[in-house]
N, CA, C and O atoms as a Tripos MOL2 file, in Angstrom:
@<TRIPOS>MOLECULE
protein
  264   263    66     0     0
PROTEIN
NO_CHARGES

@<TRIPOS>ATOM
      1 N        -211.3040    1.1270 -136.3180 N.3       1 MET1
      2 CA       -211.9210   -0.1150 -135.8750 C.3       1 MET1
      3 C        -212.7830   -0.7730 -136.8980 C.2       1 MET1
      4 O        -213.4600   -1.7560 -136.5940 O.2       1 MET1
      5 N        -212.7830   -0.2580 -138.1230 N.am      2 ASP2
      6 CA       -213.5840   -0.8600 -139.1450 C.3       2 ASP2
      7 C        -212.7930   -1.8800 -140.0170 C.2       2 ASP2
      8 O        -213.1830   -2.2140 -141.1360 O.2       2 ASP2
      9 N        -211.6760   -2.3460 -139.4460 N.am      3 THR3
     10 CA       -210.8240   -3.3420 -140.1790 C.3       3 THR3
     11 C        -211.5480   -4.7600 -139.9870 C.2       3 THR3
     12 O        -212.0000   -5.1300 -138.9040 O.2       3 THR3
     13 N        -211.6000   -5.4700 -141.1100 N.am      4 LYS4
     14 CA       -212.1590   -6.8130 -141.0300 C.3       4 LYS4
     15 C        -211.1400   -7.7570 -140.4750 C.2       4 LYS4
     16 O        -209.9440   -7.6110 -140.7280 O.2       4 LYS4
     17 N        -211.6040   -8.7370 -139.7100 N.am      5 LEU5
     18 CA       -210.6870   -9.7410 -139.1500 C.3       5 LEU5
     19 C        -209.9890  -10.5280 -140.2620 C.2       5 LEU5
     20 O        -208.8580  -10.9760 -140.0730 O.2       5 LEU5
     21 N        -210.6250  -10.7020 -141.3920 N.am      6 ALA6
     22 CA       -210.0430  -11.4600 -142.5220 C.3       6 ALA6
     23 C        -208.7870  -10.7020 -143.0480 C.2       6 ALA6
     24 O        -207.8430  -11.3210 -143.5380 O.2       6 ALA6
     25 N        -208.8010   -9.3800 -142.9360 N.am      7 ASN7
     26 CA       -207.6530   -8.5810 -143.4390 C.3       7 ASN7
     27 C        -206.4280   -8.6970 -142.5260 C.2       7 ASN7
     28 O        -205.3270   -8.3220 -142.9290 O.2       7 ASN7
     29 N        -206.6000   -9.2000 -141.3310 N.am      8 LEU8
     30 CA       -205.4510   -9.3660 -140.3870 C.3       8 LEU8
     31 C        -204.6160  -10.6060 -140.6670 C.2       8 LEU8
     32 O        -203.5870  -10.8300 -140.0300 O.2       8 LEU8
     33 N        -205.0630  -11.4020 -141.6160 N.am      9 LYS9
     34 CA       -204.3700  -12.6660 -141.9960 C.3       9 LYS9
     35 C        -204.2290  -13.5460 -140.7290 C.2       9 LYS9
     36 O        -203.1230  -13.9730 -140.3990 O.2       9 LYS9
     37 N        -205.3350  -13.8140 -140.0290 N.am     10 LEU10
     38 CA       -205.2950  -14.7100 -138.9050 C.3      10 LEU10
     39 C        -205.3560  -16.1120 -139.4440 C.2      10 LEU10
     40 O        -205.6430  -16.3170 -140.6240 O.2      10 LEU10
     41 N        -205.0830  -17.1080 -138.5710 N.am     11 ARG11
     42 CA       -205.1590  -18.4900 -138.9650 C.3      11 ARG11
     43 C        -206.6050  -18.8390 -139.3210 C.2      11 ARG11
     44 O        -207.5450  -18.3920 -138.6620 O.2      11 ARG11
     45 N        -206.7680  -19.6520 -140.3820 N.am     12 PRO12
     46 CA       -208.1370  -19.9750 -140.8510 C.3      12 PRO12
     47 C        -209.0950  -20.4740 -139.8160 C.2      12 PRO12
     48 O        -210.2600  -20.0770 -139.7720 O.2      12 PRO12
     49 N        -208.5690  -21.3930 -138.9440 N.am     13 TRP13
     50 CA       -209.5070  -21.9890 -137.9370 C.3      13 TRP13
     51 C        -209.9020  -20.9460 -136.8660 C.2      13 TRP13
     52 O        -211.0100  -21.0210 -136.3340 O.2      13 TRP13
     53 N        -209.0440  -20.0010 -136.5460 N.am     14 LEU14
     54 CA       -209.3640  -18.9050 -135.5910 C.3      14 LEU14
     55 C        -210.3590  -17.9650 -136.2480 C.2      14 LEU14
     56 O        -211.2940  -17.5070 -135.5910 O.2      14 LEU14
     57 N        -210.1830  -17.6680 -137.5200 N.am     15 LEU15
     58 CA       -211.1230  -16.7970 -138.1980 C.3      15 LEU15
     59 C        -212.4800  -17.4140 -138.3280 C.2      15 LEU15
     60 O        -213.4940  -16.7240 -138.2120 O.2      15 LEU15
     61 N        -212.5210  -18.7030 -138.5660 N.am     16 ARG16
     62 CA       -213.7660  -19.4080 -138.6070 C.3      16 ARG16
     63 C        -214.4520  -19.4340 -137.2170 C.2      16 ARG16
     64 O        -215.6750  -19.3180 -137.1410 O.2      16 ARG16
     65 N        -213.7090  -19.5780 -136.1630 N.am     17 GLU17
     66 CA       -214.2100  -19.6130 -134.8160 C.3      17 GLU17
     67 C        -214.8120  -18.2280 -134.4320 C.2      17 GLU17
     68 O        -215.9040  -18.1360 -133.8720 O.2      17 GLU17
     69 N        -214.0500  -17.1680 -134.7580 N.am     18 LEU18
     70 CA       -214.5470  -15.8060 -134.4800 C.3      18 LEU18
     71 C        -215.7850  -15.4510 -135.2640 C.2      18 LEU18
     72 O        -216.6690  -14.7580 -134.7590 O.2      18 LEU18
     73 N        -215.8590  -15.9250 -136.5090 N.am     19 ASN19
     74 CA       -217.0990  -15.7340 -137.3190 C.3      19 ASN19
     75 C        -218.2800  -16.4890 -136.7560 C.2      19 ASN19
     76 O        -219.4130  -16.0080 -136.7720 O.2      19 ASN19
     77 N        -217.9970  -17.6930 -136.2520 N.am     20 MET20
     78 CA       -219.1010  -18.4820 -135.7050 C.3      20 MET20
     79 C        -219.6740  -17.8410 -134.4690 C.2      20 MET20
     80 O        -220.8780  -17.9600 -134.2420 O.2      20 MET20
     81 N        -218.8660  -17.1520 -133.6370 N.am     21 ILE21
     82 CA       -219.4120  -16.5050 -132.4290 C.3      21 ILE21
     83 C        -219.8730  -15.0600 -132.7070 C.2      21 ILE21
     84 O        -220.2470  -14.3340 -131.7870 O.2      21 ILE21
     85 N        -219.8410  -14.6600 -133.9800 N.am     22 GLY22
     86 CA       -220.4660  -13.3940 -134.3710 C.3      22 GLY22
     87 C        -219.5380  -12.2040 -134.4860 C.2      22 GLY22
     88 O        -219.9980  -11.0630 -134.4430 O.2      22 GLY22
     89 N        -218.2450  -12.4370 -134.6320 N.am     23 HIS23
     90 CA       -217.3260  -11.3110 -134.7700 C.3      23 HIS23
     91 C        -216.7730  -11.2990 -136.1640 C.2      23 HIS23
     92 O        -216.1370  -12.2610 -136.5930 O.2      23 HIS23
     93 N        -217.0160  -10.1800 -136.9070 N.am     24 GLU24
     94 CA       -216.4830  -10.0470 -138.2450 C.3      24 GLU24
     95 C        -215.5370   -8.8740 -138.3870 C.2      24 GLU24
     96 O        -214.6850   -8.8590 -139.2750 O.2      24 GLU24
     97 N        -215.6860   -7.8850 -137.5060 N.am     25 MET25
     98 CA       -214.8540   -6.6790 -137.5340 C.3      25 MET25
     99 C        -214.0280   -6.6050 -136.2450 C.2      25 MET25
    100 O        -214.3820   -7.2220 -135.2400 O.2      25 MET25
    101 N        -212.9420   -5.8570 -136.2810 N.am     26 VAL26
    102 CA       -212.0930   -5.7080 -135.1390 C.3      26 VAL26
    103 C        -212.8470   -4.9700 -134.0170 C.2      26 VAL26
    104 O        -212.6540   -5.2640 -132.8370 O.2      26 VAL26
    105 N        -213.6790   -4.0420 -134.3860 N.am     27 GLY27
    106 CA       -214.4700   -3.3240 -133.4050 C.3      27 GLY27
    107 C        -215.4140   -4.1560 -132.5880 C.2      27 GLY27
    108 O        -215.7950   -3.7780 -131.4800 O.2      27 GLY27
    109 N        -215.8130   -5.3480 -133.1600 N.am     28 ASP28
    110 CA       -216.6610   -6.2280 -132.4010 C.3      28 ASP28
    111 C        -215.9610   -6.7780 -131.1560 C.2      28 ASP28
    112 O        -216.6220   -7.1910 -130.2030 O.2      28 ASP28
    113 N        -214.6060   -6.7840 -131.1620 N.am     29 LEU29
    114 CA       -213.8570   -7.3340 -130.0400 C.3      29 LEU29
    115 C        -213.4590   -6.3100 -129.0500 C.2      29 LEU29
    116 O        -212.8440   -6.6390 -128.0350 O.2      29 LEU29
    117 N        -213.7870   -5.0610 -129.3050 N.am     30 GLN30
    118 CA       -213.3190   -3.9520 -128.3720 C.3      30 GLN30
    119 C        -213.8230   -4.0810 -126.9770 C.2      30 GLN30
    120 O        -213.0950   -3.7400 -126.0450 O.2      30 GLN30
    121 N        -215.0390   -4.5570 -126.7660 N.am     31 HIS31
    122 CA       -215.6100   -4.6410 -125.4210 C.3      31 HIS31
    123 C        -215.0470   -5.7940 -124.6390 C.2      31 HIS31
    124 O        -215.2030   -5.8080 -123.4180 O.2      31 HIS31
    125 N        -214.4000   -6.7690 -125.2570 N.am     32 MET32
    126 CA       -213.8800   -7.9800 -124.5640 C.3      32 MET32
    127 C        -212.5380   -7.6680 -123.9440 C.2      32 MET32
    128 O        -211.6830   -7.0400 -124.5690 O.2      32 MET32
    129 N        -212.3500   -8.1300 -122.6560 N.am     33 PRO33
    130 CA       -211.0700   -8.0190 -122.0500 C.3      33 PRO33
    131 C        -210.0580   -8.9800 -122.6430 C.2      33 PRO33
    132 O        -210.4230   -9.9750 -123.2680 O.2      33 PRO33
    133 N        -208.7860   -8.6770 -122.4440 N.am     34 SER34
    134 CA       -207.7170   -9.4230 -123.0920 C.3      34 SER34
    135 C        -207.7730  -10.8790 -122.6590 C.2      34 SER34
    136 O        -207.6350  -11.7770 -123.4900 O.2      34 SER34
    137 N        -207.9760  -11.1260 -121.3630 N.am     35 ALA35
    138 CA       -208.0650  -12.5290 -120.8680 C.3      35 ALA35
    139 C        -209.1560  -13.3220 -121.5580 C.2      35 ALA35
    140 O        -208.9700  -14.4960 -121.8770 O.2      35 ALA35
    141 N        -210.2670  -12.7020 -121.7850 N.am     36 GLU36
    142 CA       -211.3480  -13.3940 -122.4450 C.3      36 GLU36
    143 C        -211.0300  -13.7080 -123.9300 C.2      36 GLU36
    144 O        -211.3980  -14.7590 -124.4550 O.2      36 GLU36
    145 N        -210.3540  -12.7830 -124.5590 N.am     37 LEU37
    146 CA       -209.9510  -13.0050 -125.9540 C.3      37 LEU37
    147 C        -208.9540  -14.2140 -126.0480 C.2      37 LEU37
    148 O        -209.0330  -15.0380 -126.9600 O.2      37 LEU37
    149 N        -208.0680  -14.2690 -125.1150 N.am     38 LEU38
    150 CA       -207.0670  -15.3580 -125.1140 C.3      38 LEU38
    151 C        -207.6700  -16.7180 -124.8290 C.2      38 LEU38
    152 O        -207.0640  -17.7450 -125.1330 O.2      38 LEU38
    153 N        -208.8740  -16.7310 -124.2390 N.am     39 ARG39
    154 CA       -209.5850  -18.0090 -124.0010 C.3      39 ARG39
    155 C        -210.3440  -18.5590 -125.1810 C.2      39 ARG39
    156 O        -210.8800  -19.6640 -125.0890 O.2      39 ARG39
    157 N        -210.4190  -17.8300 -126.3060 N.am     40 ILE40
    158 CA       -211.1030  -18.2990 -127.4570 C.3      40 ILE40
    159 C        -210.3040  -19.4660 -128.0260 C.2      40 ILE40
    160 O        -209.0900  -19.3370 -128.1820 O.2      40 ILE40
    161 N        -210.9210  -20.5850 -128.3380 N.am     41 PRO41
    162 CA       -210.2170  -21.7210 -128.8560 C.3      41 PRO41
    163 C        -209.5330  -21.3840 -130.1500 C.2      41 PRO41
    164 O        -210.1630  -20.8390 -131.0560 O.2      41 PRO41
    165 N        -208.2030  -21.7060 -130.2660 N.am     42 GLY42
    166 CA       -207.4860  -21.4470 -131.4720 C.3      42 GLY42
    167 C        -206.6310  -20.1350 -131.4110 C.2      42 GLY42
    168 O        -205.7580  -19.9270 -132.2530 O.2      42 GLY42
    169 N        -206.9000  -19.2580 -130.4000 N.am     43 MET43
    170 CA       -206.1910  -17.9550 -130.2980 C.3      43 MET43
    171 C        -204.7990  -18.2680 -129.8450 C.2      43 MET43
    172 O        -204.5880  -18.8960 -128.8080 O.2      43 MET43
    173 N        -203.8550  -17.8270 -130.6260 N.am     44 SER44
    174 CA       -202.4400  -18.0270 -130.2650 C.3      44 SER44
    175 C        -201.8690  -16.6030 -129.9540 C.2      44 SER44
    176 O        -202.5080  -15.5750 -130.1790 O.2      44 SER44
    177 N        -200.6330  -16.6300 -129.4270 N.am     45 GLY45
    178 CA       -199.9900  -15.3490 -129.1170 C.3      45 GLY45
    179 C        -199.7780  -14.4970 -130.3560 C.2      45 GLY45
    180 O        -199.9530  -13.2800 -130.2940 O.2      45 GLY45
    181 N        -199.4210  -15.0750 -131.4400 N.am     46 ARG46
    182 CA       -199.1920  -14.3380 -132.6830 C.3      46 ARG46
    183 C        -200.5080  -13.6510 -133.1480 C.2      46 ARG46
    184 O        -200.5370  -12.4680 -133.4880 O.2      46 ARG46
    185 N        -201.5430  -14.4270 -133.1410 N.am     47 ASP47
    186 CA       -202.8510  -13.8680 -133.5650 C.3      47 ASP47
    187 C        -203.3160  -12.7940 -132.5520 C.2      47 ASP47
    188 O        -203.8710  -11.7760 -132.9660 O.2      47 ASP47
    189 N        -203.1110  -12.9910 -131.2950 N.am     48 TRP48
    190 CA       -203.4810  -12.0290 -130.2820 C.3      48 TRP48
    191 C        -202.7640  -10.7120 -130.4690 C.2      48 TRP48
    192 O        -203.3570   -9.6430 -130.3270 O.2      48 TRP48
    193 N        -201.4720  -10.7960 -130.7900 N.am     49 ARG49
    194 CA       -200.7120   -9.5400 -131.0150 C.3      49 ARG49
    195 C        -201.2130   -8.7540 -132.2310 C.2      49 ARG49
    196 O        -201.1990   -7.5230 -132.2430 O.2      49 ARG49
    197 N        -201.6580   -9.5030 -133.2620 N.am     50 LYS50
    198 CA       -202.2290   -8.8220 -134.4150 C.3      50 LYS50
    199 C        -203.5340   -8.1170 -134.0890 C.2      50 LYS50
    200 O        -203.7940   -6.9970 -134.5280 O.2      50 LYS50
    201 N        -204.3550   -8.8230 -133.2940 N.am     51 ILE51
    202 CA       -205.6640   -8.2260 -132.9210 C.3      51 ILE51
    203 C        -205.4180   -7.0430 -131.9760 C.2      51 ILE51
    204 O        -206.0540   -5.9980 -132.1160 O.2      51 ILE51
    205 N        -204.5060   -7.2000 -131.0240 N.am     52 ALA52
    206 CA       -204.2190   -6.1380 -130.0580 C.3      52 ALA52
    207 C        -203.7210   -4.8660 -130.7820 C.2      52 ALA52
    208 O        -204.1360   -3.7620 -130.4310 O.2      52 ALA52
    209 N        -202.8670   -5.0100 -131.7520 N.am     53 LYS53
    210 CA       -202.3490   -3.9360 -132.5080 C.3      53 LYS53
    211 C        -203.5070   -3.1990 -133.2560 C.2      53 LYS53
    212 O        -203.5680   -1.9700 -133.2810 O.2      53 LYS53
    213 N        -204.3890   -3.9830 -133.8430 N.am     54 ALA54
    214 CA       -205.5360   -3.4000 -134.5580 C.3      54 ALA54
    215 C        -206.4790   -2.6950 -133.6450 C.2      54 ALA54
    216 O        -207.1110   -1.7150 -134.0410 O.2      54 ALA54
    217 N        -206.6000   -3.1860 -132.3740 N.am     55 LEU55
    218 CA       -207.4390   -2.5700 -131.3740 C.3      55 LEU55
    219 C        -206.8200   -1.3460 -130.7280 C.2      55 LEU55
    220 O        -207.4990   -0.5340 -130.0990 O.2      55 LEU55
    221 N        -205.4830   -1.2340 -130.9070 N.am     56 GLY56
    222 CA       -204.7720   -0.1110 -130.2330 C.3      56 GLY56
    223 C        -204.3750   -0.4190 -128.8410 C.2      56 GLY56
    224 O        -204.0280    0.4790 -128.0740 O.2      56 GLY56
    225 N        -204.4170   -1.6850 -128.4890 N.am     57 ARG57
    226 CA       -204.0590   -2.0690 -127.1000 C.3      57 ARG57
    227 C        -202.5780   -2.4650 -127.0730 C.2      57 ARG57
    228 O        -202.0090   -2.8410 -128.0970 O.2      57 ARG57
    229 N        -201.9690   -2.3750 -125.8960 N.am     58 ASP58
    230 CA       -200.6120   -2.8310 -125.6620 C.3      58 ASP58
    231 C        -200.6860   -4.3380 -125.2580 C.2      58 ASP58
    232 O        -201.2300   -4.6770 -124.2070 O.2      58 ASP58
    233 N        -200.1230   -5.2310 -126.1200 N.am     59 PRO59
    234 CA       -200.2220   -6.6510 -125.7720 C.3      59 PRO59
    235 C        -199.4430   -7.0960 -124.5720 C.2      59 PRO59
    236 O        -199.6880   -8.1680 -124.0190 O.2      59 PRO59
    237 N        -198.4710   -6.2460 -124.1530 N.am     60 PHE60
    238 CA       -197.6480   -6.5980 -122.9870 C.3      60 PHE60
    239 C        -197.6150   -5.4150 -121.9670 C.2      60 PHE60
    240 O        -196.5890   -4.7590 -121.7920 O.2      60 PHE60
    241 N        -198.7930   -5.1700 -121.2940 N.am     61 PRO61
    242 CA       -198.8770   -3.9190 -120.5120 C.3      61 PRO61
    243 C        -197.9660   -3.9020 -119.2320 C.2      61 PRO61
    244 O        -197.6540   -2.8280 -118.7170 O.2      61 PRO61
    245 N        -197.5490   -5.0940 -118.7330 N.am     62 VAL62
    246 CA       -196.8040   -5.1080 -117.4920 C.3      62 VAL62
    247 C        -195.3020   -5.0900 -117.7170 C.2      62 VAL62
    248 O        -194.5480   -4.9570 -116.7530 O.2      62 VAL62
    249 N        -194.8460   -5.2170 -118.9360 N.am     63 LEU63
    250 CA       -193.4000   -5.2020 -119.2050 C.3      63 LEU63
    251 C        -192.9160   -3.7610 -119.3160 C.2      63 LEU63
    252 O        -193.5610   -2.9350 -119.9620 O.2      63 LEU63
    253 N        -191.8040   -3.4630 -118.7000 N.am     64 LYS64
    254 CA       -191.1710   -2.1600 -118.7520 C.3      64 LYS64
    255 C        -190.3800   -2.0150 -120.0130 C.2      64 LYS64
    256 O        -189.7110   -2.9520 -120.4490 O.2      64 LYS64
    257 N        -190.4490   -0.8860 -120.5850 N.am     65 LYS65
    258 CA       -189.6550   -0.5780 -121.7830 C.3      65 LYS65
    259 C        -188.2560   -0.1740 -121.3730 C.2      65 LYS65
    260 O        -188.0760    0.6470 -120.4740 O.2      65 LYS65
    261 N        -187.3020   -0.7310 -122.0090 N.am     66 ARG66
    262 CA       -185.8950   -0.3910 -121.6330 C.3      66 ARG66
    263 C        -185.3180    0.5320 -122.5840 C.2      66 ARG66
    264 O        -184.1610    0.9270 -122.4370 O.2      66 ARG66
@<TRIPOS>BOND
     1     1     2 1
     2     2     3 1
     3     3     4 2
     4     3     5 am
     5     5     6 1
     6     6     7 1
     7     7     8 2
     8     7     9 am
     9     9    10 1
    10    10    11 1
    11    11    12 2
    12    11    13 am
    13    13    14 1
    14    14    15 1
    15    15    16 2
    16    15    17 am
    17    17    18 1
    18    18    19 1
    19    19    20 2
    20    19    21 am
    21    21    22 1
    22    22    23 1
    23    23    24 2
    24    23    25 am
    25    25    26 1
    26    26    27 1
    27    27    28 2
    28    27    29 am
    29    29    30 1
    30    30    31 1
    31    31    32 2
    32    31    33 am
    33    33    34 1
    34    34    35 1
    35    35    36 2
    36    35    37 am
    37    37    38 1
    38    38    39 1
    39    39    40 2
    40    39    41 am
    41    41    42 1
    42    42    43 1
    43    43    44 2
    44    43    45 am
    45    45    46 1
    46    46    47 1
    47    47    48 2
    48    47    49 am
    49    49    50 1
    50    50    51 1
    51    51    52 2
    52    51    53 am
    53    53    54 1
    54    54    55 1
    55    55    56 2
    56    55    57 am
    57    57    58 1
    58    58    59 1
    59    59    60 2
    60    59    61 am
    61    61    62 1
    62    62    63 1
    63    63    64 2
    64    63    65 am
    65    65    66 1
    66    66    67 1
    67    67    68 2
    68    67    69 am
    69    69    70 1
    70    70    71 1
    71    71    72 2
    72    71    73 am
    73    73    74 1
    74    74    75 1
    75    75    76 2
    76    75    77 am
    77    77    78 1
    78    78    79 1
    79    79    80 2
    80    79    81 am
    81    81    82 1
    82    82    83 1
    83    83    84 2
    84    83    85 am
    85    85    86 1
    86    86    87 1
    87    87    88 2
    88    87    89 am
    89    89    90 1
    90    90    91 1
    91    91    92 2
    92    91    93 am
    93    93    94 1
    94    94    95 1
    95    95    96 2
    96    95    97 am
    97    97    98 1
    98    98    99 1
    99    99   100 2
   100    99   101 am
   101   101   102 1
   102   102   103 1
   103   103   104 2
   104   103   105 am
   105   105   106 1
   106   106   107 1
   107   107   108 2
   108   107   109 am
   109   109   110 1
   110   110   111 1
   111   111   112 2
   112   111   113 am
   113   113   114 1
   114   114   115 1
   115   115   116 2
   116   115   117 am
   117   117   118 1
   118   118   119 1
   119   119   120 2
   120   119   121 am
   121   121   122 1
   122   122   123 1
   123   123   124 2
   124   123   125 am
   125   125   126 1
   126   126   127 1
   127   127   128 2
   128   127   129 am
   129   129   130 1
   130   130   131 1
   131   131   132 2
   132   131   133 am
   133   133   134 1
   134   134   135 1
   135   135   136 2
   136   135   137 am
   137   137   138 1
   138   138   139 1
   139   139   140 2
   140   139   141 am
   141   141   142 1
   142   142   143 1
   143   143   144 2
   144   143   145 am
   145   145   146 1
   146   146   147 1
   147   147   148 2
   148   147   149 am
   149   149   150 1
   150   150   151 1
   151   151   152 2
   152   151   153 am
   153   153   154 1
   154   154   155 1
   155   155   156 2
   156   155   157 am
   157   157   158 1
   158   158   159 1
   159   159   160 2
   160   159   161 am
   161   161   162 1
   162   162   163 1
   163   163   164 2
   164   163   165 am
   165   165   166 1
   166   166   167 1
   167   167   168 2
   168   167   169 am
   169   169   170 1
   170   170   171 1
   171   171   172 2
   172   171   173 am
   173   173   174 1
   174   174   175 1
   175   175   176 2
   176   175   177 am
   177   177   178 1
   178   178   179 1
   179   179   180 2
   180   179   181 am
   181   181   182 1
   182   182   183 1
   183   183   184 2
   184   183   185 am
   185   185   186 1
   186   186   187 1
   187   187   188 2
   188   187   189 am
   189   189   190 1
   190   190   191 1
   191   191   192 2
   192   191   193 am
   193   193   194 1
   194   194   195 1
   195   195   196 2
   196   195   197 am
   197   197   198 1
   198   198   199 1
   199   199   200 2
   200   199   201 am
   201   201   202 1
   202   202   203 1
   203   203   204 2
   204   203   205 am
   205   205   206 1
   206   206   207 1
   207   207   208 2
   208   207   209 am
   209   209   210 1
   210   210   211 1
   211   211   212 2
   212   211   213 am
   213   213   214 1
   214   214   215 1
   215   215   216 2
   216   215   217 am
   217   217   218 1
   218   218   219 1
   219   219   220 2
   220   219   221 am
   221   221   222 1
   222   222   223 1
   223   223   224 2
   224   223   225 am
   225   225   226 1
   226   226   227 1
   227   227   228 2
   228   227   229 am
   229   229   230 1
   230   230   231 1
   231   231   232 2
   232   231   233 am
   233   233   234 1
   234   234   235 1
   235   235   236 2
   236   235   237 am
   237   237   238 1
   238   238   239 1
   239   239   240 2
   240   239   241 am
   241   241   242 1
   242   242   243 1
   243   243   244 2
   244   243   245 am
   245   245   246 1
   246   246   247 1
   247   247   248 2
   248   247   249 am
   249   249   250 1
   250   250   251 1
   251   251   252 2
   252   251   253 am
   253   253   254 1
   254   254   255 1
   255   255   256 2
   256   255   257 am
   257   257   258 1
   258   258   259 1
   259   259   260 2
   260   259   261 am
   261   261   262 1
   262   262   263 1
   263   263   264 2
@<TRIPOS>SUBSTRUCTURE
     1 MET1         2 RESIDUE 1 A MET
     2 ASP2         6 RESIDUE 1 A ASP
     3 THR3        10 RESIDUE 1 A THR
     4 LYS4        14 RESIDUE 1 A LYS
     5 LEU5        18 RESIDUE 1 A LEU
     6 ALA6        22 RESIDUE 1 A ALA
     7 ASN7        26 RESIDUE 1 A ASN
     8 LEU8        30 RESIDUE 1 A LEU
     9 LYS9        34 RESIDUE 1 A LYS
    10 LEU10       38 RESIDUE 1 A LEU
    11 ARG11       42 RESIDUE 1 A ARG
    12 PRO12       46 RESIDUE 1 A PRO
    13 TRP13       50 RESIDUE 1 A TRP
    14 LEU14       54 RESIDUE 1 A LEU
    15 LEU15       58 RESIDUE 1 A LEU
    16 ARG16       62 RESIDUE 1 A ARG
    17 GLU17       66 RESIDUE 1 A GLU
    18 LEU18       70 RESIDUE 1 A LEU
    19 ASN19       74 RESIDUE 1 A ASN
    20 MET20       78 RESIDUE 1 A MET
    21 ILE21       82 RESIDUE 1 A ILE
    22 GLY22       86 RESIDUE 1 A GLY
    23 HIS23       90 RESIDUE 1 A HIS
    24 GLU24       94 RESIDUE 1 A GLU
    25 MET25       98 RESIDUE 1 A MET
    26 VAL26      102 RESIDUE 1 A VAL
    27 GLY27      106 RESIDUE 1 A GLY
    28 ASP28      110 RESIDUE 1 A ASP
    29 LEU29      114 RESIDUE 1 A LEU
    30 GLN30      118 RESIDUE 1 A GLN
    31 HIS31      122 RESIDUE 1 A HIS
    32 MET32      126 RESIDUE 1 A MET
    33 PRO33      130 RESIDUE 1 A PRO
    34 SER34      134 RESIDUE 1 A SER
    35 ALA35      138 RESIDUE 1 A ALA
    36 GLU36      142 RESIDUE 1 A GLU
    37 LEU37      146 RESIDUE 1 A LEU
    38 LEU38      150 RESIDUE 1 A LEU
    39 ARG39      154 RESIDUE 1 A ARG
    40 ILE40      158 RESIDUE 1 A ILE
    41 PRO41      162 RESIDUE 1 A PRO
    42 GLY42      166 RESIDUE 1 A GLY
    43 MET43      170 RESIDUE 1 A MET
    44 SER44      174 RESIDUE 1 A SER
    45 GLY45      178 RESIDUE 1 A GLY
    46 ARG46      182 RESIDUE 1 A ARG
    47 ASP47      186 RESIDUE 1 A ASP
    48 TRP48      190 RESIDUE 1 A TRP
    49 ARG49      194 RESIDUE 1 A ARG
    50 LYS50      198 RESIDUE 1 A LYS
    51 ILE51      202 RESIDUE 1 A ILE
    52 ALA52      206 RESIDUE 1 A ALA
    53 LYS53      210 RESIDUE 1 A LYS
    54 ALA54      214 RESIDUE 1 A ALA
    55 LEU55      218 RESIDUE 1 A LEU
    56 GLY56      222 RESIDUE 1 A GLY
    57 ARG57      226 RESIDUE 1 A ARG
    58 ASP58      230 RESIDUE 1 A ASP
    59 PRO59      234 RESIDUE 1 A PRO
    60 PHE60      238 RESIDUE 1 A PHE
    61 PRO61      242 RESIDUE 1 A PRO
    62 VAL62      246 RESIDUE 1 A VAL
    63 LEU63      250 RESIDUE 1 A LEU
    64 LYS64      254 RESIDUE 1 A LYS
    65 LYS65      258 RESIDUE 1 A LYS
    66 ARG66      262 RESIDUE 1 A ARG
């Protein structure tokens, strides 16, 4: 969880938004639920999948694996 958000190669405006609200490391987002993360302005599905992978979360928990 000590990965910096800048190392995830997120979009610049999303990285700026996350830094403005005080998040610099992936571990800072651990306490936030997925729905709350997706409400952050500028958060797209691609960026969310990168953050979820770094957090160790399943980005699609309701889908069955075939």
